[in-house]
N, CA, C and O atoms as a DFTB+ gen file, in Angstrom:
412 C
 N C O
     1  1      16.481       6.960      17.145
     2  2      17.409       6.250      16.267
     3  2      16.775       6.518      14.487
     4  3      15.612       6.479      14.086
     5  1      17.800       6.732      13.870
     6  2      17.308       6.931      12.351
     7  2      16.461       6.065      11.657
     8  3      16.382       4.940      12.151
     9  1      15.838       6.265      10.696
    10  2      15.236       5.069       9.937
    11  2      16.146       4.874       8.797
    12  3      16.897       5.666       8.228
    13  1      15.829       3.286       8.548
    14  2      16.596       2.047       7.450
    15  2      16.126       3.181       6.470
    16  3      15.357       4.100       6.751
    17  1      16.764       2.928       5.213
    18  2      16.301       3.211       3.984
    19  2      15.231       3.094       3.434
    20  3      14.540       3.937       2.862
    21  1      15.029       1.667       3.662
    22  2      13.909       1.156       3.003
    23  2      12.867       1.736       4.097
    24  3      11.778       1.350       3.674
    25  1      12.643       2.468       5.292
    26  2      11.792       2.564       5.686
    27  2      11.064       3.787       5.447
    28  3       9.934       4.113       5.809
    29  1      12.204       4.592       4.552
    30  2      12.021       5.917       4.644
    31  2      11.027       5.548       2.766
    32  3      11.556       5.098       1.749
    33  1       9.648       5.928       2.948
    34  2       9.013       5.891       1.653
    35  2       8.799       6.778       0.931
    36  3       8.593       6.608      -0.271
    37  1       8.800       7.995       1.548
    38  2       9.233       9.455       0.482
    39  2      10.080       9.519      -0.309
    40  3      10.303      10.521      -0.989
    41  1      10.870       8.182      -0.377
    42  2      12.142       8.423      -1.708
    43  2      11.660       7.495      -2.665
    44  3      12.316       7.340      -3.695
    45  1      10.566       6.823      -2.475
    46  2       9.813       6.091      -3.436
    47  2       9.162       6.996      -4.477
    48  3       9.054       6.776      -5.683
    49  1       8.600       8.440      -3.529
    50  2       7.674       9.464      -4.227
    51  2       8.181      10.743      -4.357
    52  3       7.732      11.765      -3.839
    53  1       9.848      10.547      -5.607
    54  2       9.904      12.072      -5.787
    55  2       9.946      12.059      -7.064
    56  3      10.392      11.147      -7.760
    57  1       9.351      13.364      -7.526
    58  2       8.437      13.628      -8.577
    59  2       9.584      13.953      -9.522
    60  3       9.318      14.569     -10.554
    61  1      10.994      13.546      -9.225
    62  2      11.985      13.931     -10.160
    63  2      12.317      12.047     -11.111
    64  3      13.007      11.887     -12.118
    65  1      11.687      11.136     -10.466
    66  2      11.626       9.801     -10.576
    67  2      10.266       9.685     -11.212
    68  3       9.811      10.438     -12.073
    69  1       9.697       8.670     -10.687
    70  2       8.653       8.113     -11.559
    71  2       7.283       8.756     -10.679
    72  3       6.227       8.473     -11.245
    73  1       7.153       9.370      -9.710
    74  2       5.982      10.216      -9.103
    75  2       5.622      11.066      -9.403
    76  3       6.360      12.048      -9.472
    77  1       4.103      11.139      -9.785
    78  2       3.921      12.641     -10.202
    79  2       2.686      13.297      -8.999
    80  3       1.865      12.496      -8.552
    81  1       2.646      14.618      -8.589
    82  2       2.091      14.999      -7.930
    83  2       0.398      14.790      -7.808
    84  3       0.336      15.295      -8.929
    85  1      -0.658      14.582      -7.563
    86  2      -1.941      14.272      -7.469
    87  2      -2.765      15.040      -6.323
    88  3      -2.302      15.359      -5.228
    89  1      -4.134      15.288      -6.799
    90  2      -4.690      16.381      -6.176
    91  2      -5.748      14.939      -5.753
    92  3      -5.970      14.106      -6.632
    93  1      -6.400      14.754      -4.206
    94  2      -7.407      13.828      -3.806
    95  2      -8.442      15.311      -3.521
    96  3      -8.236      16.256      -2.759
    97  1      -9.525      15.064      -4.412
    98  2     -10.769      15.432      -3.815
    99  2     -11.615      14.533      -3.103
   100  3     -11.870      13.460      -3.650
   101  1     -12.028      14.746      -2.136
   102  2     -12.880      14.098      -0.929
   103  2     -14.579      14.398      -1.150
   104  3     -15.112      15.501      -1.270
   105  1     -14.933      13.667      -1.155
   106  2     -16.867      13.945      -1.221
   107  2     -16.907      15.225       0.138
   108  3     -17.800      16.066       0.032
   109  1     -16.020      15.323       1.269
   110  2     -16.732      15.948       1.908
   111  2     -15.841      17.886       1.390
   112  3     -15.731      18.890       2.094
   113  1     -15.424      17.654      -0.003
   114  2     -15.340      19.242      -0.663
   115  2     -13.395      19.120      -0.592
   116  3     -12.633      19.462      -1.497
   117  1     -13.026      18.566       0.690
   118  2     -11.558      18.943       0.731
   119  2     -10.578      18.619      -0.073
   120  3     -10.686      17.551      -0.676
   121  1      -9.365      19.466      -0.286
   122  2      -8.477      18.610      -0.946
   123  2      -7.422      18.640      -0.699
   124  3      -7.095      19.499       0.119
   125  1      -6.310      17.708      -1.278
   126  2      -4.901      17.328      -0.700
   127  2      -4.323      16.804      -1.487
   128  3      -4.743      15.858      -2.154
   129  1      -2.770      17.538      -1.603
   130  2      -1.991      16.591      -2.746
   131  2      -0.947      15.668      -1.896
   132  3      -0.706      15.530      -0.697
   133  1      -0.426      15.080      -3.159
   134  2       0.226      13.726      -2.294
   135  2       1.187      13.648      -4.108
   136  3       1.117      14.102      -5.250
   137  1       1.864      12.891      -3.392
   138  2       3.112      12.107      -4.354
   139  2       2.314      10.727      -4.602
   140  3       1.846       9.926      -3.792
   141  1       2.325      10.734      -6.000
   142  2       2.227       8.691      -6.127
   143  2       2.429       8.262      -7.000
   144  3       2.959       9.080      -7.752
   145  1       2.258       6.905      -7.620
   146  2       2.714       6.439      -9.128
   147  2       2.104       6.226      -9.673
   148  3       2.086       5.002      -9.545
   149  1       1.060       6.575     -10.687
   150  2       0.440       6.063     -11.513
   151  2       0.386       5.525     -12.686
   152  3       0.993       6.099     -13.590
   153  1      -0.378       4.245     -12.990
   154  2       0.082       3.568     -13.666
   155  2      -1.297       3.282     -13.924
   156  3      -2.235       3.524     -13.164
   157  1      -1.367       2.545     -15.484
   158  2      -2.521       2.597     -16.291
   159  2      -2.475       0.963     -17.344
   160  3      -2.553       0.991     -18.573
   161  1      -2.410       0.362     -16.967
   162  2      -2.045      -0.555     -17.727
   163  2      -3.038      -1.397     -18.623
   164  3      -4.137      -1.596     -18.106
   165  1      -2.869      -1.821     -19.638
   166  2      -3.710      -2.271     -20.435
   167  2      -4.125      -4.053     -20.169
   168  3      -3.188      -4.829     -19.984
   169  1      -5.334      -4.495     -20.171
   170  2      -6.187      -5.417     -19.838
   171  2      -6.900      -5.973     -21.321
   172  3      -7.628      -5.370     -22.109
   173  1      -6.363      -7.398     -21.349
   174  2      -7.201      -8.223     -22.183
   175  2      -7.770      -9.264     -21.498
   176  3      -7.017      -9.985     -20.842
   177  1      -9.255      -9.550     -21.520
   178  2      -9.869     -10.590     -20.490
   179  2     -10.838     -11.365     -21.454
   180  3     -11.502     -10.996     -22.422
   181  1     -10.680     -12.511     -20.863
   182  2     -12.120     -12.901     -21.740
   183  2     -12.974     -13.454     -20.700
   184  3     -12.548     -13.760     -19.586
   185  1     -14.070     -13.568     -21.036
   186  2     -15.455     -13.992     -20.398
   187  2     -15.635     -15.327     -21.436
   188  3     -15.960     -15.045     -22.589
   189  1     -15.428     -16.875     -21.075
   190  2     -16.023     -17.652     -22.420
   191  2     -15.336     -17.866     -23.062
   192  3     -14.188     -18.266     -22.868
   193  1     -16.305     -17.480     -24.740
   194  2     -15.814     -16.902     -26.113
   195  2     -15.771     -15.290     -26.406
   196  3     -15.309     -14.914     -27.483
   197  1     -16.239     -14.356     -25.469
   198  2     -15.860     -13.447     -25.020
   199  2     -14.699     -12.641     -24.918
   200  3     -14.009     -13.020     -23.972
   201  1     -14.196     -11.637     -25.552
   202  2     -12.692     -11.294     -25.211
   203  2     -12.999      -9.490     -25.499
   204  3     -13.404      -8.857     -26.475
   205  1     -12.605      -9.143     -24.226
   206  2     -12.660      -7.394     -24.088
   207  2     -11.127      -6.621     -23.827
   208  3     -10.395      -6.909     -22.880
   209  1     -10.881      -5.820     -24.632
   210  2      -9.835      -4.871     -24.116
   211  2     -10.396      -3.720     -23.105
   212  3     -11.577      -3.392     -22.983
   213  1      -9.190      -3.146     -22.357
   214  2      -9.847      -2.293     -21.366
   215  2      -8.452      -1.922     -20.619
   216  3      -7.399      -2.509     -20.866
   217  1      -8.558      -1.060     -19.846
   218  2      -7.214      -0.768     -19.121
   219  2      -7.507      -0.462     -17.526
   220  3      -8.532       0.182     -17.301
   221  1      -6.904      -0.764     -16.680
   222  2      -7.297      -0.500     -15.462
   223  2      -6.051       0.223     -14.543
   224  3      -5.130      -0.296     -13.912
   225  1      -6.468       1.782     -14.767
   226  2      -5.631       3.252     -13.860
   227  2      -5.905       2.900     -12.478
   228  3      -6.894       2.693     -11.775
   229  1      -4.157       2.917     -12.322
   230  2      -4.500       2.732     -10.715
   231  2      -3.492       3.807     -10.092
   232  3      -2.867       4.523     -10.874
   233  1      -3.266       3.979      -8.369
   234  2      -2.643       4.973      -8.014
   235  2      -1.955       4.165      -6.770
   236  3      -2.757       3.745      -5.936
   237  1      -0.193       3.822      -6.476
   238  2       0.439       3.432      -5.558
   239  2       0.892       4.800      -4.507
   240  3       1.377       5.801      -5.034
   241  1       0.742       4.753      -3.400
   242  2       0.834       5.703      -2.707
   243  2       1.133       5.416      -1.543
   244  3       0.501       4.465      -1.083
   245  1       2.242       6.126      -0.553
   246  2       1.779       5.783       1.228
   247  2       0.356       5.813       1.590
   248  3      -0.572       6.504       1.171
   249  1       0.425       4.833       2.529
   250  2      -1.145       4.223       2.804
   251  2      -1.743       5.180       3.882
   252  3      -2.852       5.194       4.416
   253  1      -0.370       6.174       4.065
   254  2      -0.788       7.054       5.217
   255  2      -1.518       8.713       5.089
   256  3      -1.892       9.565       5.895
   257  1      -1.432       8.512       2.824
   258  2      -1.836       9.515       2.460
   259  2      -3.277       8.865       1.908
   260  3      -4.214       9.288       1.230
   261  1      -3.108       8.235       2.238
   262  2      -4.786       8.119       1.705
   263  2      -6.470       7.793       2.964
   264  3      -7.606       7.328       2.869
   265  1      -5.437       8.507       4.165
   266  2      -6.406       8.142       5.302
   267  2      -7.732       9.332       4.636
   268  3      -7.635      10.444       4.117
   269  1      -8.698       8.613       4.901
   270  2     -10.190       8.754       4.700
   271  2     -10.689       8.945       3.316
   272  3     -11.727       9.546       3.038
   273  1      -9.489       8.128       2.056
   274  2     -10.677       8.318       0.954
   275  2     -11.213       6.953       0.961
   276  3     -10.869       5.890       1.478
   277  1     -12.226       7.367       0.171
   278  2     -12.892       6.746      -0.055
   279  2     -13.814       6.005      -1.294
   280  3     -13.210       6.619      -2.173
   281  1     -14.711       5.247      -2.007
   282  2     -15.197       5.133      -3.182
   283  2     -16.047       6.402      -3.211
   284  3     -16.677       6.853      -2.254
   285  1     -15.963       7.017      -4.689
   286  2     -16.371       7.992      -4.965
   287  2     -16.023       9.284      -4.776
   288  3     -16.648      10.291      -5.107
   289  1     -14.853       9.177      -4.154
   290  2     -13.512      10.539      -4.142
   291  2     -13.221      10.674      -5.703
   292  3     -13.583       9.938      -6.621
   293  1     -12.509      11.761      -5.723
   294  2     -12.082      11.677      -6.904
   295  2     -10.007      11.878      -6.897
   296  3      -9.345      11.988      -5.865
   297  1      -9.479      11.872      -8.210
   298  2      -8.463      12.176      -8.155
   299  2      -7.685      12.598      -9.471
   300  3      -7.629      11.898     -10.481
   301  1      -7.050      13.928      -9.307
   302  2      -6.593      14.547     -10.665
   303  2      -5.115      14.623     -10.741
   304  3      -4.245      14.947      -9.932
   305  1      -5.110      14.263     -11.848
   306  2      -3.509      14.208     -12.567
   307  2      -3.415      14.530     -13.940
   308  3      -3.676      14.147     -15.080
   309  1      -2.789      15.641     -13.095
   310  2      -2.542      16.820     -14.411
   311  2      -4.228      17.154     -15.228
   312  3      -4.948      17.808     -14.474
   313  1      -4.653      16.930     -16.096
   314  2      -5.960      17.957     -16.699
   315  2      -6.867      16.753     -16.402
   316  3      -8.057      17.059     -16.478
   317  1      -6.597      15.255     -16.033
   318  2      -7.647      14.642     -16.006
   319  2      -8.137      14.276     -14.657
   320  3      -7.210      14.271     -13.847
   321  1      -9.191      13.993     -14.189
   322  2     -10.033      13.453     -13.491
   323  2     -10.467      11.959     -13.682
   324  3     -10.965      11.420     -14.670
   325  1     -10.135      11.438     -12.446
   326  2     -10.724       9.458     -11.767
   327  2     -11.701       9.726     -10.967
   328  3     -11.756      10.802     -10.371
   329  1     -12.731       8.656     -10.824
   330  2     -13.416       8.395     -10.125
   331  2     -12.629       7.455      -8.816
   332  3     -11.686       6.752      -9.181
   333  1     -12.917       7.441      -7.651
   334  2     -11.694       6.186      -7.342
   335  2     -13.011       5.052      -7.231
   336  3     -14.202       5.324      -7.083
   337  1     -12.342       3.645      -7.361
   338  2     -13.585       2.686      -7.544
   339  2     -13.637       2.027      -5.871
   340  3     -14.641       1.692      -5.242
   341  1     -12.330       1.989      -5.477
   342  2     -12.510       1.428      -4.322
   343  2     -11.809       1.717      -3.176
   344  3     -10.787       2.261      -3.594
   345  1     -11.766       1.682      -2.219
   346  2     -10.878       2.013      -0.734
   347  2      -9.653       1.625      -0.905
   348  3      -9.373       0.909      -1.867
   349  1      -8.707       2.026      -0.005
   350  2      -7.656       1.686      -0.108
   351  2      -7.447       0.398       0.004
   352  3      -8.148      -0.284       0.750
   353  1      -6.094      -0.300      -0.984
   354  2      -5.814      -1.637      -0.720
   355  2      -4.318      -1.642      -0.557
   356  3      -3.389      -1.271      -1.275
   357  1      -4.398      -2.149       0.549
   358  2      -3.021      -1.480       1.650
   359  2      -1.979      -3.056       1.562
   360  3      -2.216      -4.039       2.265
   361  1      -1.117      -2.995       0.793
   362  2       0.397      -4.155       0.728
   363  2       0.539      -4.631       1.963
   364  3       0.496      -5.861       1.958
   365  1       0.693      -4.154       3.043
   366  2       1.348      -4.756       4.225
   367  2       2.510      -3.795       4.197
   368  3       3.151      -4.233       5.152
   369  1       3.120      -2.901       3.792
   370  2       4.677      -2.393       3.496
   371  2       4.508      -1.097       4.290
   372  3       5.447      -0.636       4.938
   373  1       3.161      -0.438       4.231
   374  2       2.859       0.882       4.435
   375  2       2.731       1.712       2.750
   376  3       2.773       2.924       2.540
   377  1       2.600       0.810       1.927
   378  2       1.969       1.701       0.602
   379  2       0.087       0.650       0.573
   380  3      -0.475      -0.232       1.222
   381  1      -0.212       1.644      -0.778
   382  2      -1.286       1.333      -0.793
   383  2      -1.781       1.693      -2.030
   384  3      -1.409       2.813      -2.379
   385  1      -2.828       0.847      -3.167
   386  2      -3.348       0.994      -4.431
   387  2      -5.014       1.548      -3.871
   388  3      -5.657       1.238      -2.869
   389  1      -5.329       2.508      -5.046
   390  2      -6.252       2.502      -5.295
   391  2      -7.192       2.796      -6.437
   392  3      -7.201       4.000      -6.689
   393  1      -7.910       2.147      -7.134
   394  2      -8.009       1.584      -8.429
   395  2      -9.353       3.082      -9.119
   396  3     -10.225       3.700      -8.508
   397  1      -9.002       3.128     -10.251
   398  2      -9.326       4.344     -10.542
   399  2     -10.430       4.210     -12.162
   400  3     -10.544       3.223     -12.888
   401  1     -10.820       5.011     -12.248
   402  2     -11.687       5.116     -13.369
   403  2     -11.731       6.500     -14.143
   404  3     -12.182       7.498     -13.580
   405  1     -11.184       6.548     -15.635
   406  2     -11.599       7.722     -15.882
   407  2     -12.889       8.598     -15.922
   408  3     -13.967       8.012     -15.815
   409  1     -12.871       9.798     -16.050
   410  2     -14.340      10.341     -16.082
   411  2     -14.589      10.731     -17.326
   412  3     -15.688      11.202     -17.617
């Protein structure tokens, strides 16, 4: 039985649309290429009377593409390398997000 259109997650990660090619560099020295959606939103946070500005880079992709990715791995997007700050955070739909920090 063919998959319904919404079940084919590859449709969302076409590099002709929103996705970018990403290299995952795992701590065991293996590398793999995936397509993902990169986002680097601005964050203005307050802590009592203190306020600070920062960004929160993150990567959204298929959960299956993030198998064995853990905190401490690296993500390379173009010529910029990011540290993975957390394990994959699944959203329950087959997608997952990684929190990143620019090196």
